[in-house]
Amino acid sequence: MTTTPRSIRFDDAVLARLRHQASTEVGNNVSALAHRLVDEGLRMAEHPGVIFKPGPSGRRAALAYGPDVWEVVKFLREIDERGPAALVAAAETFGVDVSRITSAVSYYSEYSAEIDGEIEAAEDASVRAERAWAVQRKLIA
């Protein structure tokens, strides 16, 4: 990704908060944090109901008070239902309204490579955890 320097002005209070937040995040600087926050803010404006939250694998898109977008997409891929029935099944499984599932699908349609990468990372982590569990069972069996 190439970047172009731009001048942007913040009032003193916002700039102080931005600097403080950047100082608390490992490897972050004010410019990188401002870029991330603007990008996430634009994505949230384009896809109402989608938020970003931190986790062991980094920041990820999620439904507000709901599952991560990758979890919704993975679920929809794995079930037999299609069309509106699939949306209803996902809503029931995750305990959210169908419109929120639709928001996750909409987000995926625009950022599918990102979400596919998160699904792959989760599947890899699951395989590693299962292998570790099998080794542990052999050791203590």
GROMACS .gro file of N, CA, C and O in nm, residues 38-85:
model
  192
   38VAL      N    1  -0.945   0.633   1.074
   38VAL     CA    2  -1.022   0.689   0.961
   38VAL      C    3  -1.075   0.575   0.874
   38VAL      O    4  -1.193   0.574   0.835
   39ASP      N    5  -0.988   0.478   0.843
   39ASP     CA    6  -1.031   0.365   0.760
   39ASP      C    7  -1.146   0.289   0.827
   39ASP      O    8  -1.248   0.262   0.763
   40GLU      N    9  -1.130   0.257   0.955
   40GLU     CA   10  -1.236   0.185   1.026
   40GLU      C   11  -1.364   0.269   1.033
   40GLU      O   12  -1.474   0.216   1.018
   41GLY      N   13  -1.349   0.398   1.058
   41GLY     CA   14  -1.467   0.484   1.064
   41GLY      C   15  -1.542   0.488   0.932
   41GLY      O   16  -1.665   0.484   0.929
   42LEU      N   17  -1.469   0.495   0.822
   42LEU     CA   18  -1.534   0.494   0.690
   42LEU      C   19  -1.604   0.360   0.665
   42LEU      O   20  -1.716   0.357   0.614
   43ARG      N   21  -1.539   0.252   0.702
   43ARG     CA   22  -1.601   0.120   0.684
   43ARG      C   23  -1.728   0.108   0.768
   43ARG      O   24  -1.829   0.053   0.722
   44MET      N   25  -1.725   0.158   0.890
   44MET     CA   26  -1.844   0.152   0.976
   44MET      C   27  -1.956   0.239   0.919
   44MET      O   28  -2.074   0.203   0.927
   45ALA      N   29  -1.921   0.353   0.861
   45ALA     CA   30  -2.023   0.440   0.800
   45ALA      C   31  -2.084   0.373   0.677
   45ALA      O   32  -2.205   0.386   0.651
   46GLU      N   33  -2.003   0.299   0.603
   46GLU     CA   34  -2.050   0.230   0.483
   46GLU      C   35  -2.129   0.104   0.516
   46GLU      O   36  -2.211   0.059   0.435
   47HIS      N   37  -2.103   0.046   0.632
   47HIS     CA   38  -2.167  -0.080   0.672
   47HIS      C   39  -2.219  -0.066   0.815
   47HIS      O   40  -2.159  -0.119   0.910
   48PRO      N   41  -2.332   0.004   0.832
   48PRO     CA   42  -2.388   0.023   0.967
   48PRO      C   43  -2.407  -0.110   1.039
   48PRO      O   44  -2.451  -0.209   0.979
   49GLY      N   45  -2.371  -0.111   1.165
   49GLY     CA   46  -2.382  -0.233   1.246
   49GLY      C   47  -2.251  -0.307   1.257
   49GLY      O   48  -2.237  -0.395   1.341
   50VAL      N   49  -2.154  -0.274   1.171
   50VAL     CA   50  -2.022  -0.336   1.179
   50VAL      C   51  -1.932  -0.244   1.261
   50VAL      O   52  -1.932  -0.123   1.243
   51ILE      N   53  -1.859  -0.305   1.353
   51ILE     CA   54  -1.763  -0.233   1.436
   51ILE      C   55  -1.628  -0.303   1.424
   51ILE      O   56  -1.617  -0.407   1.358
   52PHE      N   57  -1.527  -0.250   1.490
   52PHE     CA   58  -1.396  -0.314   1.493
   52PHE      C   59  -1.357  -0.335   1.638
   52PHE      O   60  -1.376  -0.247   1.721
   53LYS      N   61  -1.302  -0.453   1.666
   53LYS     CA   62  -1.259  -0.481   1.802
   53LYS      C   63  -1.126  -0.554   1.800
   53LYS      O   64  -1.094  -0.623   1.705
   54PRO      N   65  -1.049  -0.536   1.908
   54PRO     CA   66  -0.917  -0.600   1.915
   54PRO      C   67  -0.929  -0.744   1.960
   54PRO      O   68  -1.030  -0.784   2.018
   55GLY      N   69  -0.827  -0.820   1.930
   55GLY     CA   70  -0.822  -0.958   1.976
   55GLY      C   71  -0.684  -1.015   1.955
   55GLY      O   72  -0.595  -0.945   1.907
   56PRO      N   73  -0.665  -1.141   1.988
   56PRO     CA   74  -0.533  -1.203   1.977
   56PRO      C   75  -0.476  -1.198   1.835
   56PRO      O   76  -0.355  -1.192   1.815
   57SER      N   77  -0.563  -1.199   1.735
   57SER     CA   78  -0.517  -1.197   1.596
   57SER      C   79  -0.515  -1.056   1.538
   57SER      O   80  -0.495  -1.037   1.419
   58GLY      N   81  -0.538  -0.957   1.621
   58GLY     CA   82  -0.541  -0.819   1.574
   58GLY      C   83  -0.684  -0.766   1.570
   58GLY      O   84  -0.777  -0.830   1.619
   59ARG      N   85  -0.700  -0.649   1.511
   59ARG     CA   86  -0.835  -0.589   1.502
   59ARG      C   87  -0.912  -0.659   1.392
   59ARG      O   88  -0.855  -0.700   1.291
   60ARG      N   89  -1.041  -0.672   1.415
   60ARG     CA   90  -1.124  -0.741   1.317
   60ARG      C   91  -1.264  -0.682   1.315
   60ARG      O   92  -1.310  -0.624   1.414
   61ALA      N   93  -1.330  -0.700   1.201
   61ALA     CA   94  -1.466  -0.654   1.185
   61ALA      C   95  -1.561  -0.749   1.258
   61ALA      O   96  -1.545  -0.871   1.253
   62ALA      N   97  -1.659  -0.690   1.325
   62ALA     CA   98  -1.757  -0.769   1.400
   62ALA      C   99  -1.891  -0.697   1.396
   62ALA      O  100  -1.898  -0.578   1.363
   63LEU      N  101  -1.995  -0.769   1.430
   63LEU     CA  102  -2.125  -0.706   1.448
   63LEU      C  103  -2.130  -0.648   1.589
   63LEU      O  104  -2.082  -0.710   1.683
   64ALA      N  105  -2.186  -0.530   1.602
   64ALA     CA  106  -2.197  -0.469   1.734
   64ALA      C  107  -2.275  -0.564   1.825
   64ALA      O  108  -2.384  -0.610   1.789
   65TYR      N  109  -2.218  -0.597   1.939
   65TYR     CA  110  -2.279  -0.690   2.035
   65TYR      C  111  -2.313  -0.824   1.970
   65TYR      O  112  -2.415  -0.885   1.998
   66GLY      N  113  -2.224  -0.868   1.881
   66GLY     CA  114  -2.248  -0.994   1.813
   66GLY      C  115  -2.117  -1.058   1.771
   66GLY      O  116  -2.009  -1.019   1.815
   67PRO      N  117  -2.126  -1.157   1.683
   67PRO     CA  118  -2.007  -1.231   1.641
   67PRO      C  119  -1.920  -1.150   1.545
   67PRO      O  120  -1.962  -1.047   1.491
   68ASP      N  121  -1.801  -1.200   1.524
   68ASP     CA  122  -1.714  -1.142   1.422
   68ASP      C  123  -1.773  -1.172   1.284
   68ASP      O  124  -1.842  -1.273   1.265
   69VAL      N  125  -1.743  -1.086   1.188
   69VAL     CA  126  -1.794  -1.106   1.052
   69VAL      C  127  -1.745  -1.240   0.997
   69VAL      O  128  -1.821  -1.313   0.933
   70TRP      N  129  -1.620  -1.275   1.024
   70TRP     CA  130  -1.568  -1.401   0.971
   70TRP      C  131  -1.647  -1.521   1.024
   70TRP      O  132  -1.665  -1.619   0.952
   71GLU      N  133  -1.692  -1.512   1.148
   71GLU     CA  134  -1.770  -1.623   1.205
   71GLU      C  135  -1.904  -1.639   1.133
   71GLU      O  136  -1.949  -1.752   1.108
   72VAL      N  137  -1.966  -1.528   1.099
   72VAL     CA  138  -2.093  -1.532   1.026
   72VAL      C  139  -2.072  -1.594   0.888
   72VAL      O  140  -2.146  -1.683   0.845
   73VAL      N  141  -1.969  -1.547   0.818
   73VAL     CA  142  -1.941  -1.598   0.683
   73VAL      C  143  -1.909  -1.746   0.686
   73VAL      O  144  -1.962  -1.824   0.605
   74LYS      N  145  -1.826  -1.788   0.780
   74LYS     CA  146  -1.791  -1.930   0.792
   74LYS      C  147  -1.916  -2.013   0.818
   74LYS      O  148  -1.935  -2.119   0.758
   75PHE      N  149  -2.002  -1.966   0.907
   75PHE     CA  150  -2.126  -2.037   0.937
   75PHE      C  151  -2.212  -2.050   0.810
   75PHE      O  152  -2.262  -2.159   0.780
   76LEU      N  153  -2.228  -1.941   0.738
   76LEU     CA  154  -2.311  -1.943   0.618
   76LEU      C  155  -2.256  -2.038   0.511
   76LEU      O  156  -2.333  -2.101   0.439
   77ARG      N  157  -2.126  -2.051   0.504
   77ARG     CA  158  -2.064  -2.145   0.409
   77ARG      C  159  -2.089  -2.290   0.447
   77ARG      O  160  -2.096  -2.377   0.361
   78GLU      N  161  -2.101  -2.316   0.577
   78GLU     CA  162  -2.107  -2.454   0.625
   78GLU      C  163  -2.247  -2.511   0.638
   78GLU      O  164  -2.261  -2.632   0.653
   79ILE      N  165  -2.350  -2.428   0.633
   79ILE     CA  166  -2.485  -2.480   0.652
   79ILE      C  167  -2.546  -2.518   0.517
   79ILE      O  168  -2.501  -2.474   0.412
   80ASP      N  169  -2.650  -2.600   0.523
   80ASP     CA  170  -2.718  -2.644   0.402
   80ASP      C  171  -2.816  -2.540   0.347
   80ASP      O  172  -2.839  -2.535   0.228
   81GLU      N  173  -2.872  -2.459   0.436
   81GLU     CA  174  -2.970  -2.360   0.393
   81GLU      C  175  -2.907  -2.257   0.300
   81GLU      O  176  -2.790  -2.226   0.311
   82ARG      N  177  -2.989  -2.203   0.211
   82ARG     CA  178  -2.947  -2.098   0.119
   82ARG      C  179  -3.053  -1.990   0.116
   82ARG      O  180  -3.166  -2.012   0.158
   83GLY      N  181  -3.017  -1.874   0.067
   83GLY     CA  182  -3.111  -1.764   0.054
   83GLY      C  183  -3.157  -1.712   0.189
   83GLY      O  184  -3.082  -1.718   0.288
   84PRO      N  185  -3.281  -1.664   0.195
   84PRO     CA  186  -3.332  -1.608   0.320
   84PRO      C  187  -3.328  -1.706   0.437
   84PRO      O  188  -3.306  -1.666   0.551
   85ALA      N  189  -3.345  -1.835   0.409
   85ALA     CA  190  -3.341  -1.935   0.516
   85ALA      C  191  -3.203  -1.940   0.581
   85ALA      O  192  -3.192  -1.961   0.703
   0.00000   0.00000   0.00000
